[in-house]
Backbone as JSON Lines, residues from 0, in Angstrom:
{"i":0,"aa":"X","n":[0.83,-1.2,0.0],"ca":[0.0,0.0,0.0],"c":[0.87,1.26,0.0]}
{"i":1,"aa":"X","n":[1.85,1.12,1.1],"ca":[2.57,2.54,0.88],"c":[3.6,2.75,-0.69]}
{"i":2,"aa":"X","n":[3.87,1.52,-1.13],"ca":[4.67,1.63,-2.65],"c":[3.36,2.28,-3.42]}
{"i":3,"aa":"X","n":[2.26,1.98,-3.49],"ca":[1.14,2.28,-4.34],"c":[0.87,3.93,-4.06]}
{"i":4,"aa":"X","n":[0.81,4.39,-3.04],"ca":[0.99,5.74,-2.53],"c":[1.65,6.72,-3.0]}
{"i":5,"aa":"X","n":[3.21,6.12,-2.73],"ca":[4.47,7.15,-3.19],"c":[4.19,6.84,-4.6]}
{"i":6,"aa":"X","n":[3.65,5.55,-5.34],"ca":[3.89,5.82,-6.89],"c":[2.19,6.98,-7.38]}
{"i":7,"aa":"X","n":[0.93,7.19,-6.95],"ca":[0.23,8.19,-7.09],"c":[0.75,9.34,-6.96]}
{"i":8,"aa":"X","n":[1.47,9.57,-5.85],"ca":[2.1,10.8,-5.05],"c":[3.23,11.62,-6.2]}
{"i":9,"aa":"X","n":[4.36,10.59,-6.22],"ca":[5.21,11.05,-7.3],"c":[4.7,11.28,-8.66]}
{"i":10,"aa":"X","n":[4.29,10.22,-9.55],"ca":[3.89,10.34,-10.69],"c":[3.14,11.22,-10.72]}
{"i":11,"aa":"X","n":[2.17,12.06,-9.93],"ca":[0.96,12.97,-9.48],"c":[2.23,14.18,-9.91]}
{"i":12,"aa":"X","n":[2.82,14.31,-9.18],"ca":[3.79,15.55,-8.88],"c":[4.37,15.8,-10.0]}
{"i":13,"aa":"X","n":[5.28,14.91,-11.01],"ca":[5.99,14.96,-11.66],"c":[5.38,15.13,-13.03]}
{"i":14,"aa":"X","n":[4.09,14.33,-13.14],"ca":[3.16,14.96,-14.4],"c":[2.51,16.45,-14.82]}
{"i":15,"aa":"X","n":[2.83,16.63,-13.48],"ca":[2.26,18.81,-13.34],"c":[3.7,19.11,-13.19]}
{"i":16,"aa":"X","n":[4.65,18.96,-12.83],"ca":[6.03,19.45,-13.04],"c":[6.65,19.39,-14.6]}
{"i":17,"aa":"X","n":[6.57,18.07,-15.15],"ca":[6.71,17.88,-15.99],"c":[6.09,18.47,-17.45]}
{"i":18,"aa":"X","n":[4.75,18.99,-17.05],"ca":[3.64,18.81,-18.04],"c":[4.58,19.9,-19.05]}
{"i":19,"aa":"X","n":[4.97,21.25,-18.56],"ca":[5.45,22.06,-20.1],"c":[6.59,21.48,-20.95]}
{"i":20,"aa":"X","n":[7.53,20.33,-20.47],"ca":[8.47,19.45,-21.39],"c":[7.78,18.53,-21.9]}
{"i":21,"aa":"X","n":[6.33,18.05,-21.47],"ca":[5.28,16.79,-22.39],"c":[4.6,17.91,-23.16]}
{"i":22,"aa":"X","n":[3.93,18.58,-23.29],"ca":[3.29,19.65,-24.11],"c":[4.04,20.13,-25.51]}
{"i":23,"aa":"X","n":[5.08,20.75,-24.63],"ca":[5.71,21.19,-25.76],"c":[6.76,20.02,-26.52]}
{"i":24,"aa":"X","n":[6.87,19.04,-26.45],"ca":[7.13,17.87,-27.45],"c":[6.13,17.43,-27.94]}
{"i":25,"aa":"X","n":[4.42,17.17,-27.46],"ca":[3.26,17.42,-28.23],"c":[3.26,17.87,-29.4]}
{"i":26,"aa":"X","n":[3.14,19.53,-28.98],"ca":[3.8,20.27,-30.02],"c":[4.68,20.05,-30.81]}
{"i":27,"aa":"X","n":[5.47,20.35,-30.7],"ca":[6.86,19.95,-31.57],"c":[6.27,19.29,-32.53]}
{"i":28,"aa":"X","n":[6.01,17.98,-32.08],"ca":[5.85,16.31,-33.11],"c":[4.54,17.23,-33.64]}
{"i":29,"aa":"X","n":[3.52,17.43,-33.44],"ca":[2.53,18.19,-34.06],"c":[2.53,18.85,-35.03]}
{"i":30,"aa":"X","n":[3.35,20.43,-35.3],"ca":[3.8,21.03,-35.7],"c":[4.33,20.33,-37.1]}
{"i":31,"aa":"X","n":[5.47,19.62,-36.89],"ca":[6.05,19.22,-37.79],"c":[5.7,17.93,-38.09]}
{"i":32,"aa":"X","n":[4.32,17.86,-37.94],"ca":[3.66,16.34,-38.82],"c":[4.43,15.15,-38.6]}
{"i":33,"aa":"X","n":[5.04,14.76,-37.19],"ca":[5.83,13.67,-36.85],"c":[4.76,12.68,-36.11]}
{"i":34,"aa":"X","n":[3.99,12.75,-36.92],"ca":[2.82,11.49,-35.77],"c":[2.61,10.42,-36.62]}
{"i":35,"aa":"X","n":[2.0,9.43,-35.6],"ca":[1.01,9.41,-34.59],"c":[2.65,10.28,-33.45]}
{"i":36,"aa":"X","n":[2.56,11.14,-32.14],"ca":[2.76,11.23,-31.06],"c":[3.52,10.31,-30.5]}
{"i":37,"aa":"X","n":[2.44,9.63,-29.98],"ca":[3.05,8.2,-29.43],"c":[2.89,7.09,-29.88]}
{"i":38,"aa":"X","n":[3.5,6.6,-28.78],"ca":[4.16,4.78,-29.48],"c":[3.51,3.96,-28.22]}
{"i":39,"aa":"X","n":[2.31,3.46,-28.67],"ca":[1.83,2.11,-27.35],"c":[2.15,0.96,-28.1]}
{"i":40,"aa":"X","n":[2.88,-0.06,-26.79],"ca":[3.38,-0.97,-27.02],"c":[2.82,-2.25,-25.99]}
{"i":41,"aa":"X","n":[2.43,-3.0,-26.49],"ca":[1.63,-4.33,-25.1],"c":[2.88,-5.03,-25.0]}
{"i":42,"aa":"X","n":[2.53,-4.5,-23.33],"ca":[4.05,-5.36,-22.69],"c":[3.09,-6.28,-21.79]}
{"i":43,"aa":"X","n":[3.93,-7.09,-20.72],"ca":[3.68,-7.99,-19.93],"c":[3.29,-7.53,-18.53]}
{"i":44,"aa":"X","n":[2.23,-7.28,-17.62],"ca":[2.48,-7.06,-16.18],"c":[2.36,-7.97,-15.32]}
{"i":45,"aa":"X","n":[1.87,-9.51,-15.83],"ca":[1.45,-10.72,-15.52],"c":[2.01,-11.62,-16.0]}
{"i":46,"aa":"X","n":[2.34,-12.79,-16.38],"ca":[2.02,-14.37,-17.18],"c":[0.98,-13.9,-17.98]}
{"i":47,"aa":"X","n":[-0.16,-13.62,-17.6],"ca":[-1.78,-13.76,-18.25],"c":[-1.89,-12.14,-18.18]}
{"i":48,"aa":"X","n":[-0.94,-11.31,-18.32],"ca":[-2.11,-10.11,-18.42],"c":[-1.25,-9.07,-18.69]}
{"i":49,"aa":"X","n":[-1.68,-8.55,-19.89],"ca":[-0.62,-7.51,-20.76],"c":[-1.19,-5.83,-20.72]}
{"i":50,"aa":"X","n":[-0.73,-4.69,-20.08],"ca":[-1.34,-3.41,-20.73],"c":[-0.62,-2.93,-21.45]}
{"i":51,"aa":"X","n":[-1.19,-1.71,-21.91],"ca":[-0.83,-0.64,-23.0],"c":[0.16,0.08,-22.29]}
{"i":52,"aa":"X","n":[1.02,-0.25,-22.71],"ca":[2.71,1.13,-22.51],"c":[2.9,1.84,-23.37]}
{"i":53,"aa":"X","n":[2.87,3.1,-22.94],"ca":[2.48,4.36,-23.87],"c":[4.4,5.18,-24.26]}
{"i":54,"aa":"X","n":[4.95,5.5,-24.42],"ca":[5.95,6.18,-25.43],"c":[5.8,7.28,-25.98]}
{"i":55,"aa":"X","n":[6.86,8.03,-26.14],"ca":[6.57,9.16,-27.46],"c":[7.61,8.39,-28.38]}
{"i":56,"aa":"X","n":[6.62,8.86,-29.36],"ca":[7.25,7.84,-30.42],"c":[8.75,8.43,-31.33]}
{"i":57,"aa":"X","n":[9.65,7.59,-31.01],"ca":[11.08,7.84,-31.85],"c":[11.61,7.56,-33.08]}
{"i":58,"aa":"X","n":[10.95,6.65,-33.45],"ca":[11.3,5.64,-34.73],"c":[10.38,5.8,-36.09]}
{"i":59,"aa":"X","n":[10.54,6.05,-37.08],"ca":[10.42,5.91,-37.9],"c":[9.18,4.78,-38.51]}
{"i":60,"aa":"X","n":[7.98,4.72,-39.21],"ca":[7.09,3.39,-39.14],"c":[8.42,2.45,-40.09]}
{"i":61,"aa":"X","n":[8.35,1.12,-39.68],"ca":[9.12,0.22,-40.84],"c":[8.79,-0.08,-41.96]}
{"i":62,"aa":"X","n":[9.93,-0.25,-43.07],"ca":[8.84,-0.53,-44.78],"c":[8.76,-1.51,-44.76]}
{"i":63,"aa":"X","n":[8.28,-2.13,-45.47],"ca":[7.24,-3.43,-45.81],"c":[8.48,-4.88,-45.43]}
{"i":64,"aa":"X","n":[10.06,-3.68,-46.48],"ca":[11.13,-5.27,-46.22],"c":[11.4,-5.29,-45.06]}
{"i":65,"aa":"X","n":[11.74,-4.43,-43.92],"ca":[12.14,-4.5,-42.56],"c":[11.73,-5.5,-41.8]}
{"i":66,"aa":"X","n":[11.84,-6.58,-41.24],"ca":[11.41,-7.65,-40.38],"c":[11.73,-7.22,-39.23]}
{"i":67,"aa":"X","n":[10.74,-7.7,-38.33],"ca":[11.44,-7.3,-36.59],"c":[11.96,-8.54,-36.08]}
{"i":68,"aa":"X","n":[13.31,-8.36,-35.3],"ca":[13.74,-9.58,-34.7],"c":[13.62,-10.32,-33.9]}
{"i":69,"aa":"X","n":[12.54,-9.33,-32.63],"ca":[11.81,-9.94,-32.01],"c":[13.04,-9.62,-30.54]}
{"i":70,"aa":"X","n":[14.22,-9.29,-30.73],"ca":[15.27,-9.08,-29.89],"c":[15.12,-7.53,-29.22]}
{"i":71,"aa":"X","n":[14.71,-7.65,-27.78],"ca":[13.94,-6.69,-27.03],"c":[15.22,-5.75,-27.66]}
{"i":72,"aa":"X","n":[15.14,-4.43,-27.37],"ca":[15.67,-2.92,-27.53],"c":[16.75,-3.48,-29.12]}
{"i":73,"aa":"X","n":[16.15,-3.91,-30.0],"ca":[17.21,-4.17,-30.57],"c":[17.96,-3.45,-31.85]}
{"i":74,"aa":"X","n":[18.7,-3.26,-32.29],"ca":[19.53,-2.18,-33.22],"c":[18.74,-1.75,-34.25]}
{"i":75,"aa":"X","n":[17.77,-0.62,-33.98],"ca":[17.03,-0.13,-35.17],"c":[17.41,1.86,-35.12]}
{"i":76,"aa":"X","n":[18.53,1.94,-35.5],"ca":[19.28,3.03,-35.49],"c":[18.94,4.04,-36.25]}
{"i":77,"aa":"X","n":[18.67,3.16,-37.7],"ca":[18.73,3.68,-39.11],"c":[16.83,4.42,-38.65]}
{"i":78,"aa":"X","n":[16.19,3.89,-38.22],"ca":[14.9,4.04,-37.73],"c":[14.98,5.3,-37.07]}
{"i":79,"aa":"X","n":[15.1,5.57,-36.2],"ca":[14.88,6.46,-35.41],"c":[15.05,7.99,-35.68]}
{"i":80,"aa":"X","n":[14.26,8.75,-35.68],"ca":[14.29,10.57,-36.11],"c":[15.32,11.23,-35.54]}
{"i":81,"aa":"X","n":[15.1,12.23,-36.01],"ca":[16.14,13.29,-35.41],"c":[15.86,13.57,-34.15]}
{"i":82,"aa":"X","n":[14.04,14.25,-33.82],"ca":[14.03,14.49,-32.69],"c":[14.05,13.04,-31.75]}
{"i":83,"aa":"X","n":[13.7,11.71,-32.5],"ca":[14.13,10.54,-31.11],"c":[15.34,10.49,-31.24]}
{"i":84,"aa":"X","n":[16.22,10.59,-31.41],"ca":[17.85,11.22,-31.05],"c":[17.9,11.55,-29.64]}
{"i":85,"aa":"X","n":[17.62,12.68,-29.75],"ca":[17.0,13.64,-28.73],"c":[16.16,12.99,-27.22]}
{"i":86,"aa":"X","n":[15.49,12.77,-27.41],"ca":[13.94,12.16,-26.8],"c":[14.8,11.09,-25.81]}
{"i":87,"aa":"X","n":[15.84,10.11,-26.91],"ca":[16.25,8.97,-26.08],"c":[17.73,9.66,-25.41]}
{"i":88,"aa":"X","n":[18.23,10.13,-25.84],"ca":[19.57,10.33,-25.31],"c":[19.07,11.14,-23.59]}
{"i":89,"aa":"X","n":[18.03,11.84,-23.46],"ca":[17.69,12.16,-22.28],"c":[16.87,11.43,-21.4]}
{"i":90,"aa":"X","n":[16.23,10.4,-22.15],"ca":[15.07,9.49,-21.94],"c":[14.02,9.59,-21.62]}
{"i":91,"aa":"X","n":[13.66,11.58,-22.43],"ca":[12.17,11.76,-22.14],"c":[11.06,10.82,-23.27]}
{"i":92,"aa":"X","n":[11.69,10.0,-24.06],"ca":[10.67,9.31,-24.51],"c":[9.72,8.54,-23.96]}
{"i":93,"aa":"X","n":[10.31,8.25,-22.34],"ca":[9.94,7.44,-21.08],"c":[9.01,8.42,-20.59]}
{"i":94,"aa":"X","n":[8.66,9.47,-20.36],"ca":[7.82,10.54,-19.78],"c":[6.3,10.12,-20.15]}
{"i":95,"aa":"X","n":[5.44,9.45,-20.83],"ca":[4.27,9.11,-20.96],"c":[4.31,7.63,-19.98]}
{"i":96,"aa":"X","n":[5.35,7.43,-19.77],"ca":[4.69,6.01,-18.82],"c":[4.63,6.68,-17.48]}
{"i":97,"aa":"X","n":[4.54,8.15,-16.9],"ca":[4.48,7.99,-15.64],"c":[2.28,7.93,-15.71]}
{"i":98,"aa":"X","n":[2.06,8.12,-16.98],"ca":[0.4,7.81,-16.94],"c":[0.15,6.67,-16.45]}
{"i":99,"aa":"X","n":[1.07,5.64,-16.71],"ca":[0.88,4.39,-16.48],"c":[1.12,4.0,-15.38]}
{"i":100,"aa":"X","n":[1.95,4.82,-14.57],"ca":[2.45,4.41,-13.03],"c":[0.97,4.93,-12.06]}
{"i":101,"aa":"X","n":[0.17,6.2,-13.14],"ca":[-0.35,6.92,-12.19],"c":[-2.02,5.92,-12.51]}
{"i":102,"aa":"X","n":[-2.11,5.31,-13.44],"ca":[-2.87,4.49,-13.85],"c":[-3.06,3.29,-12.52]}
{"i":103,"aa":"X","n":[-1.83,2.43,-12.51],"ca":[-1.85,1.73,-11.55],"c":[-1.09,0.15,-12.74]}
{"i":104,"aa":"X","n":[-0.88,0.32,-13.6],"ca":[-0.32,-0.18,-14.59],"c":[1.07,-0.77,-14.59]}
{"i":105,"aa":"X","n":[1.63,0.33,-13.55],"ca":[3.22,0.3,-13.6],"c":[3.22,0.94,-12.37]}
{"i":106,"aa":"X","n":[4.51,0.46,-11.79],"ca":[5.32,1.43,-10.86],"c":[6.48,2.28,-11.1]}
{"i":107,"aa":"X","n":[6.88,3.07,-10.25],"ca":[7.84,3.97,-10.17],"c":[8.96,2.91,-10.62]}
{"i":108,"aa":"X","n":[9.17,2.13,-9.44],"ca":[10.59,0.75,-9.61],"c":[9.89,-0.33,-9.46]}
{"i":109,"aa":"X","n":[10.4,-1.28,-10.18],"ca":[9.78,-2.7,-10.84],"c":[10.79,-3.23,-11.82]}
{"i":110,"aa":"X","n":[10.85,-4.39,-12.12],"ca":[11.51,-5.39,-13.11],"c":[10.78,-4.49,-14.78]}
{"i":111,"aa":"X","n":[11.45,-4.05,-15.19],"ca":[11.07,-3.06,-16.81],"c":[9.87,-4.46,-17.49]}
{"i":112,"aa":"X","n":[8.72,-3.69,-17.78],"ca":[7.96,-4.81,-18.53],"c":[8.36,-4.99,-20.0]}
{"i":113,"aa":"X","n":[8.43,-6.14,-20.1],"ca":[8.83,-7.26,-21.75],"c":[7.77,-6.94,-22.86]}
{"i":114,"aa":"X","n":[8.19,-6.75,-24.0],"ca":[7.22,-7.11,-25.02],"c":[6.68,-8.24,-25.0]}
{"i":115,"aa":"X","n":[5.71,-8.8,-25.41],"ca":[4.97,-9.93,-25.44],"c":[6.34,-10.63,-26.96]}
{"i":116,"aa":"X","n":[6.86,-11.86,-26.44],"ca":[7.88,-12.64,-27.57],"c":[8.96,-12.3,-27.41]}
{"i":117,"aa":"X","n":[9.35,-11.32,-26.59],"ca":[10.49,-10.53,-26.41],"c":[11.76,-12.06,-26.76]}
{"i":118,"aa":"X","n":[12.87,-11.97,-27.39],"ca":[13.93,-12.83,-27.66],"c":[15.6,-12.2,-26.86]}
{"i":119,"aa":"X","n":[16.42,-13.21,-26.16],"ca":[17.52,-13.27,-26.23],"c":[18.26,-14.07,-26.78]}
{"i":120,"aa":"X","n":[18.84,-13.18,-27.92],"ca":[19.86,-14.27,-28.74],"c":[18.5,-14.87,-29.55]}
{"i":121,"aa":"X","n":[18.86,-15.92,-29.93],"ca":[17.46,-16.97,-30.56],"c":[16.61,-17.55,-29.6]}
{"i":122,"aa":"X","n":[16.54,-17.34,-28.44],"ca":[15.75,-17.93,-27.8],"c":[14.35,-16.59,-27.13]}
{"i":123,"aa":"X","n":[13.02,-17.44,-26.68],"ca":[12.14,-16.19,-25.75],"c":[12.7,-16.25,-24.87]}
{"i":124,"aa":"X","n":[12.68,-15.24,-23.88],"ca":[12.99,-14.73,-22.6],"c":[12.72,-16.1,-21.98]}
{"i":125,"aa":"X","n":[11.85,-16.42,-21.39],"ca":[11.15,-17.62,-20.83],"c":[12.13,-18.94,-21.09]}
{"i":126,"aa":"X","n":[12.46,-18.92,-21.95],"ca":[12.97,-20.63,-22.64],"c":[14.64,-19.85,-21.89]}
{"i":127,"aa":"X","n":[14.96,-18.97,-21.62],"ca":[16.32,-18.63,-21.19],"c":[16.52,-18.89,-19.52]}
{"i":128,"aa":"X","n":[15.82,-18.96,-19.2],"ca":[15.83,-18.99,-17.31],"c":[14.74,-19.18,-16.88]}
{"i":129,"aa":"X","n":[14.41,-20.19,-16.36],"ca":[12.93,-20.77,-15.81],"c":[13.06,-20.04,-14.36]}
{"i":130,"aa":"X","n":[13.52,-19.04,-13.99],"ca":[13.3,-18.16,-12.95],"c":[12.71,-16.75,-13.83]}
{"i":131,"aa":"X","n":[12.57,-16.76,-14.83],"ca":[11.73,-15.24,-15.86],"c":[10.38,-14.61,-15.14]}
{"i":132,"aa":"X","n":[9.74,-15.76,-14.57],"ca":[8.26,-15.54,-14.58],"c":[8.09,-15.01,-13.76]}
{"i":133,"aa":"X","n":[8.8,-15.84,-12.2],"ca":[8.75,-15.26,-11.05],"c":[9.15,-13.66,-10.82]}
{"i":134,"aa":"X","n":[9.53,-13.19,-12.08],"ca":[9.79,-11.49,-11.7],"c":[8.84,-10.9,-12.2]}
{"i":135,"aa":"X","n":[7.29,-11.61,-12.65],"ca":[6.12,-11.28,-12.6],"c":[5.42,-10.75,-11.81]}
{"i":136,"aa":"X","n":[6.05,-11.08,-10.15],"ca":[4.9,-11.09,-9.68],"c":[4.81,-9.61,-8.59]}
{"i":137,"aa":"X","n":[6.16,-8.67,-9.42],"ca":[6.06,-7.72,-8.9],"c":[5.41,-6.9,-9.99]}
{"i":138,"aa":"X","n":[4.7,-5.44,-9.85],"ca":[4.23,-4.51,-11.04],"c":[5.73,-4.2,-11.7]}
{"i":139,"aa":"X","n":[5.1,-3.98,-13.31],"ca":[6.51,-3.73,-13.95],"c":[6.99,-2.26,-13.45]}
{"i":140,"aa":"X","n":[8.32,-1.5,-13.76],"ca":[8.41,-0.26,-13.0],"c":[8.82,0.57,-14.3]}
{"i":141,"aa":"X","n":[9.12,2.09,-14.14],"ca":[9.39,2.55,-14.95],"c":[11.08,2.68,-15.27]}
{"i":142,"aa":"X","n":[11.7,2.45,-13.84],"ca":[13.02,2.02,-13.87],"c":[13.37,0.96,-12.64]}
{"i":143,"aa":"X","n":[14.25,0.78,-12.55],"ca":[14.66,-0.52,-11.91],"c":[16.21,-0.94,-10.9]}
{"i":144,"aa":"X","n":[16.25,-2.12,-10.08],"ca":[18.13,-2.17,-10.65],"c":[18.7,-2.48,-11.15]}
{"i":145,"aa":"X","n":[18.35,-3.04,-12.12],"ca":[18.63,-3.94,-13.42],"c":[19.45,-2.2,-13.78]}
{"i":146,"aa":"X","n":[18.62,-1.47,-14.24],"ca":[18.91,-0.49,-15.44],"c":[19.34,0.61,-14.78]}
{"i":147,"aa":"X","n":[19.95,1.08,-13.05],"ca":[20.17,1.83,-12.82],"c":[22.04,0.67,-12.6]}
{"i":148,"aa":"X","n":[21.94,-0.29,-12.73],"ca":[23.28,-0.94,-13.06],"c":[23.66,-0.99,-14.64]}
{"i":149,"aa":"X","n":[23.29,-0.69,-15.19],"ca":[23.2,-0.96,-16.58],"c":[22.96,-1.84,-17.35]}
{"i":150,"aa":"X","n":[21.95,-2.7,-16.95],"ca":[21.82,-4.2,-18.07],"c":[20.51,-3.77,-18.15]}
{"i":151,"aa":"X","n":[20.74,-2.76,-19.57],"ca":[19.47,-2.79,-20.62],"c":[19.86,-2.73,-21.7]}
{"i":152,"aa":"X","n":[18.86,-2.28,-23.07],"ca":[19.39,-2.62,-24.16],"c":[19.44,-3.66,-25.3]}
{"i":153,"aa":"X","n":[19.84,-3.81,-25.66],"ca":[19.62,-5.16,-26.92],"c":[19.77,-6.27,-26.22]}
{"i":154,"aa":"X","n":[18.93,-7.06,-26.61],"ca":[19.68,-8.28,-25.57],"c":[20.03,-9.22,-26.62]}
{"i":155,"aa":"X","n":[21.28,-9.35,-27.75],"ca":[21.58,-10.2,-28.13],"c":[22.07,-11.44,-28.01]}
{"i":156,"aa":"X","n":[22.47,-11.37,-26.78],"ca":[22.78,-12.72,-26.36],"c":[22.26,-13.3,-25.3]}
{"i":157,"aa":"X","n":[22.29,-14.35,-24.42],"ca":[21.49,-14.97,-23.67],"c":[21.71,-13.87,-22.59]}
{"i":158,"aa":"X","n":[23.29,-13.85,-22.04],"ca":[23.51,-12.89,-20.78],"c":[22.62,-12.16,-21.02]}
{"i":159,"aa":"X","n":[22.54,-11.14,-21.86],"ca":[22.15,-9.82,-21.38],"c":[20.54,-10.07,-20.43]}
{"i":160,"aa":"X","n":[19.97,-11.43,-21.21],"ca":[19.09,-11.32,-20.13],"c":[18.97,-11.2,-18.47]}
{"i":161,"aa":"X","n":[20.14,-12.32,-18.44],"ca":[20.36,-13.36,-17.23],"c":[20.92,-12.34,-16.5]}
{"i":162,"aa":"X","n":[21.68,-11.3,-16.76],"ca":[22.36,-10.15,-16.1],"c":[21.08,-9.26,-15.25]}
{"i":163,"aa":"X","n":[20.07,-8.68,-16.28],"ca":[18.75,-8.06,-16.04],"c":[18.15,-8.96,-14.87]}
{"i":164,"aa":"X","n":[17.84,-10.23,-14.85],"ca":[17.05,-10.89,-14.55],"c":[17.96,-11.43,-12.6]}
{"i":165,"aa":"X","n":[18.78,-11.49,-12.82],"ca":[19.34,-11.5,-11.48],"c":[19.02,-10.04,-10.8]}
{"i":166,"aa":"X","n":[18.98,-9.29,-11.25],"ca":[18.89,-7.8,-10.68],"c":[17.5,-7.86,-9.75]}
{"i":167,"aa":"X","n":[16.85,-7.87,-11.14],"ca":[15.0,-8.05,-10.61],"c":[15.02,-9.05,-9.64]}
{"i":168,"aa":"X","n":[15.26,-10.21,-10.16],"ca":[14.9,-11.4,-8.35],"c":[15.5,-10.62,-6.92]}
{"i":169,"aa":"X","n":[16.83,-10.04,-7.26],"ca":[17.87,-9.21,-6.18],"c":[17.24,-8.03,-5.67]}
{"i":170,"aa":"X","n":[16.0,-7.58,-6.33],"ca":[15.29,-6.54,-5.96],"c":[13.92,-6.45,-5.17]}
{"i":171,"aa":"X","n":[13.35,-7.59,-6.11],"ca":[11.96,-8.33,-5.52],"c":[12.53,-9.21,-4.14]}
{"i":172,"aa":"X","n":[13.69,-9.71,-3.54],"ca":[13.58,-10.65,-2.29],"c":[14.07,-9.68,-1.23]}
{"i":173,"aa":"X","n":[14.74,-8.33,-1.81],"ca":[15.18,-7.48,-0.79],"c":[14.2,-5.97,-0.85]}
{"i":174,"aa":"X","n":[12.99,-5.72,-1.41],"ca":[12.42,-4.76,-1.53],"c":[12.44,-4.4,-0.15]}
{"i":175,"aa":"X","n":[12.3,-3.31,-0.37],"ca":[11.75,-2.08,1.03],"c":[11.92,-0.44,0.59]}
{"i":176,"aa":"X","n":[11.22,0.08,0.81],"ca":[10.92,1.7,0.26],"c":[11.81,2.45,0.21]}
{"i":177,"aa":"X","n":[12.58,2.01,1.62],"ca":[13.85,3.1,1.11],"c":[14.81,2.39,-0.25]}
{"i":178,"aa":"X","n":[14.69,1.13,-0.38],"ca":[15.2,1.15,-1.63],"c":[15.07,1.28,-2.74]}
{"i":179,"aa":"X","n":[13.73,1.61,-2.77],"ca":[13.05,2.32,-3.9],"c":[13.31,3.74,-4.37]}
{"i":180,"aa":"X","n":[13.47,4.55,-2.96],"ca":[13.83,5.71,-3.36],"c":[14.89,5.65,-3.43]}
{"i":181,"aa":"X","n":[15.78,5.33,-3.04],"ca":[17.85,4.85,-3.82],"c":[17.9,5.05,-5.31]}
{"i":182,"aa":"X","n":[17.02,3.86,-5.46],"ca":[16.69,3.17,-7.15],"c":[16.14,4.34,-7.7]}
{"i":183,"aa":"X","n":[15.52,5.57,-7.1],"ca":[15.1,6.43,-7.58],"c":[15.97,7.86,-7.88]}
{"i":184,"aa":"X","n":[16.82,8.08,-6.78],"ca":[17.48,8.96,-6.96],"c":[19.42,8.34,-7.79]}
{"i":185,"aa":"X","n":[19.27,7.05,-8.13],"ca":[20.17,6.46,-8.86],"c":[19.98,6.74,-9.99]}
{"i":186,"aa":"X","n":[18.97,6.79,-10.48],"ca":[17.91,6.49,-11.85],"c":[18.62,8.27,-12.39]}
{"i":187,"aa":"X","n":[18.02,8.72,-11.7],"ca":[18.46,10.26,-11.75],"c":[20.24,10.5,-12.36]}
{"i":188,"aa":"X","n":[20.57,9.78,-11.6],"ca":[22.14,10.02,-11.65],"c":[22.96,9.57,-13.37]}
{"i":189,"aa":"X","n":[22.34,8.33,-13.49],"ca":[22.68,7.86,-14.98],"c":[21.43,8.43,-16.11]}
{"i":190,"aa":"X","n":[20.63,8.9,-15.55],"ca":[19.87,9.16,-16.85],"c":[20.6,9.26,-18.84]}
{"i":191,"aa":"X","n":[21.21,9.86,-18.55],"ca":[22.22,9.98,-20.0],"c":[23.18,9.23,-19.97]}
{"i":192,"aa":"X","n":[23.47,8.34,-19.18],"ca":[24.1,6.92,-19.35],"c":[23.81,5.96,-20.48]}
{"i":193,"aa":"X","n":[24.5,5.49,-21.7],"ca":[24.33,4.58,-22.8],"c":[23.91,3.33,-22.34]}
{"i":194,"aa":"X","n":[23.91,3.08,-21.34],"ca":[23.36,1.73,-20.72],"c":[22.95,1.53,-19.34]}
{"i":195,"aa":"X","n":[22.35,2.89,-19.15],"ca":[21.31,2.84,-17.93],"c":[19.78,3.56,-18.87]}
């Protein structure tokens, strides 16, 4: 109850703090006919139960030859705009999921939610560590310690999961609030970090 609190409380705060840097990228993308806005993406908050994760959108739509690899954050460079350049290098492209924290969707800190198929290397997430699921059973977050250590990103190979995925269990068996706010004012610290 009190994690559910501080995540209304904050996300509350930070969406009226925030609101003239979400507006005016509104704008912006508006202006210059860069839409749709955003980018919703169905991630995982369950085994059985997926919501809408909302984005401002960075990337480019794909042409017809482009295949997706199915390899979570994975190298689509050539994709991405000028202003998601921008957007990600600060990581306000992340600024529409605090709707989702304030929704009840997501938390502040949580294990980052998966695309639905998400792949490491050739394999799903799942088929890589039969401990995957169990980091279900916390709400996904908007950052984490996975990603305030730096294991995010492409996950081309099996590690990169198994790296992420030790974090989250390491987070979920030792939770407590003040380590949330740590994870919070950490989060802060790497923001423009290439791999936080």
């Amino acid at each position: 109850m009190a994690k559910r609190i501080v995540d209304i409380l904050l996300s509350l705060i930070l969406l009226v703090v925030l609101s003239p840097f979400i507006i005016g990228i509104v704008l912006y993308m508006t202006i210059k006919k860069d839409l749709p806005v955003f980018y919703v993406s169905e991630r995982m908050k369950t085994p059985d139960e997926a919501f809408q994760l909302i984005k401002f959108r960075t990337m480019r739509n794909p042409r017809p030859n482009e295949a997706n690899t199915g390899v979570s954050g994975g190298d689509k460079t050539d994709r991405i705009t000028r202003l998601g350049h921008f957007l990600r290098r600060f990581r306000l492209d992340e600024l529409p999921q605090l709707w989702n924290v304030f929704k009840g969707e997501m938390s502040l800190v949580g294990p980052r939610p998966h695309a639905i198929g998400s792949q490491a290397g050739e394999k799903l997430f799942w088929e890589v560590d039969v401990r995957y699921w169990p980091r279900h059973s916390l709400k996904p977050g908007l950052s984490g310690l996975a990603q305030v250590r730096g294991f995010r990103g492409a996950t081309d190979h099996e590690i990169d999961l198994v790296d992420r995925l030790r974090s989250d269990l390491e987070y979920m068996e030792g939770w407590t609030l003040l380590r949330d706010v740590q994870i919070l004012f950490l989060t802060l610290r790497v923001l423009v970090h290439d791999r936080a």
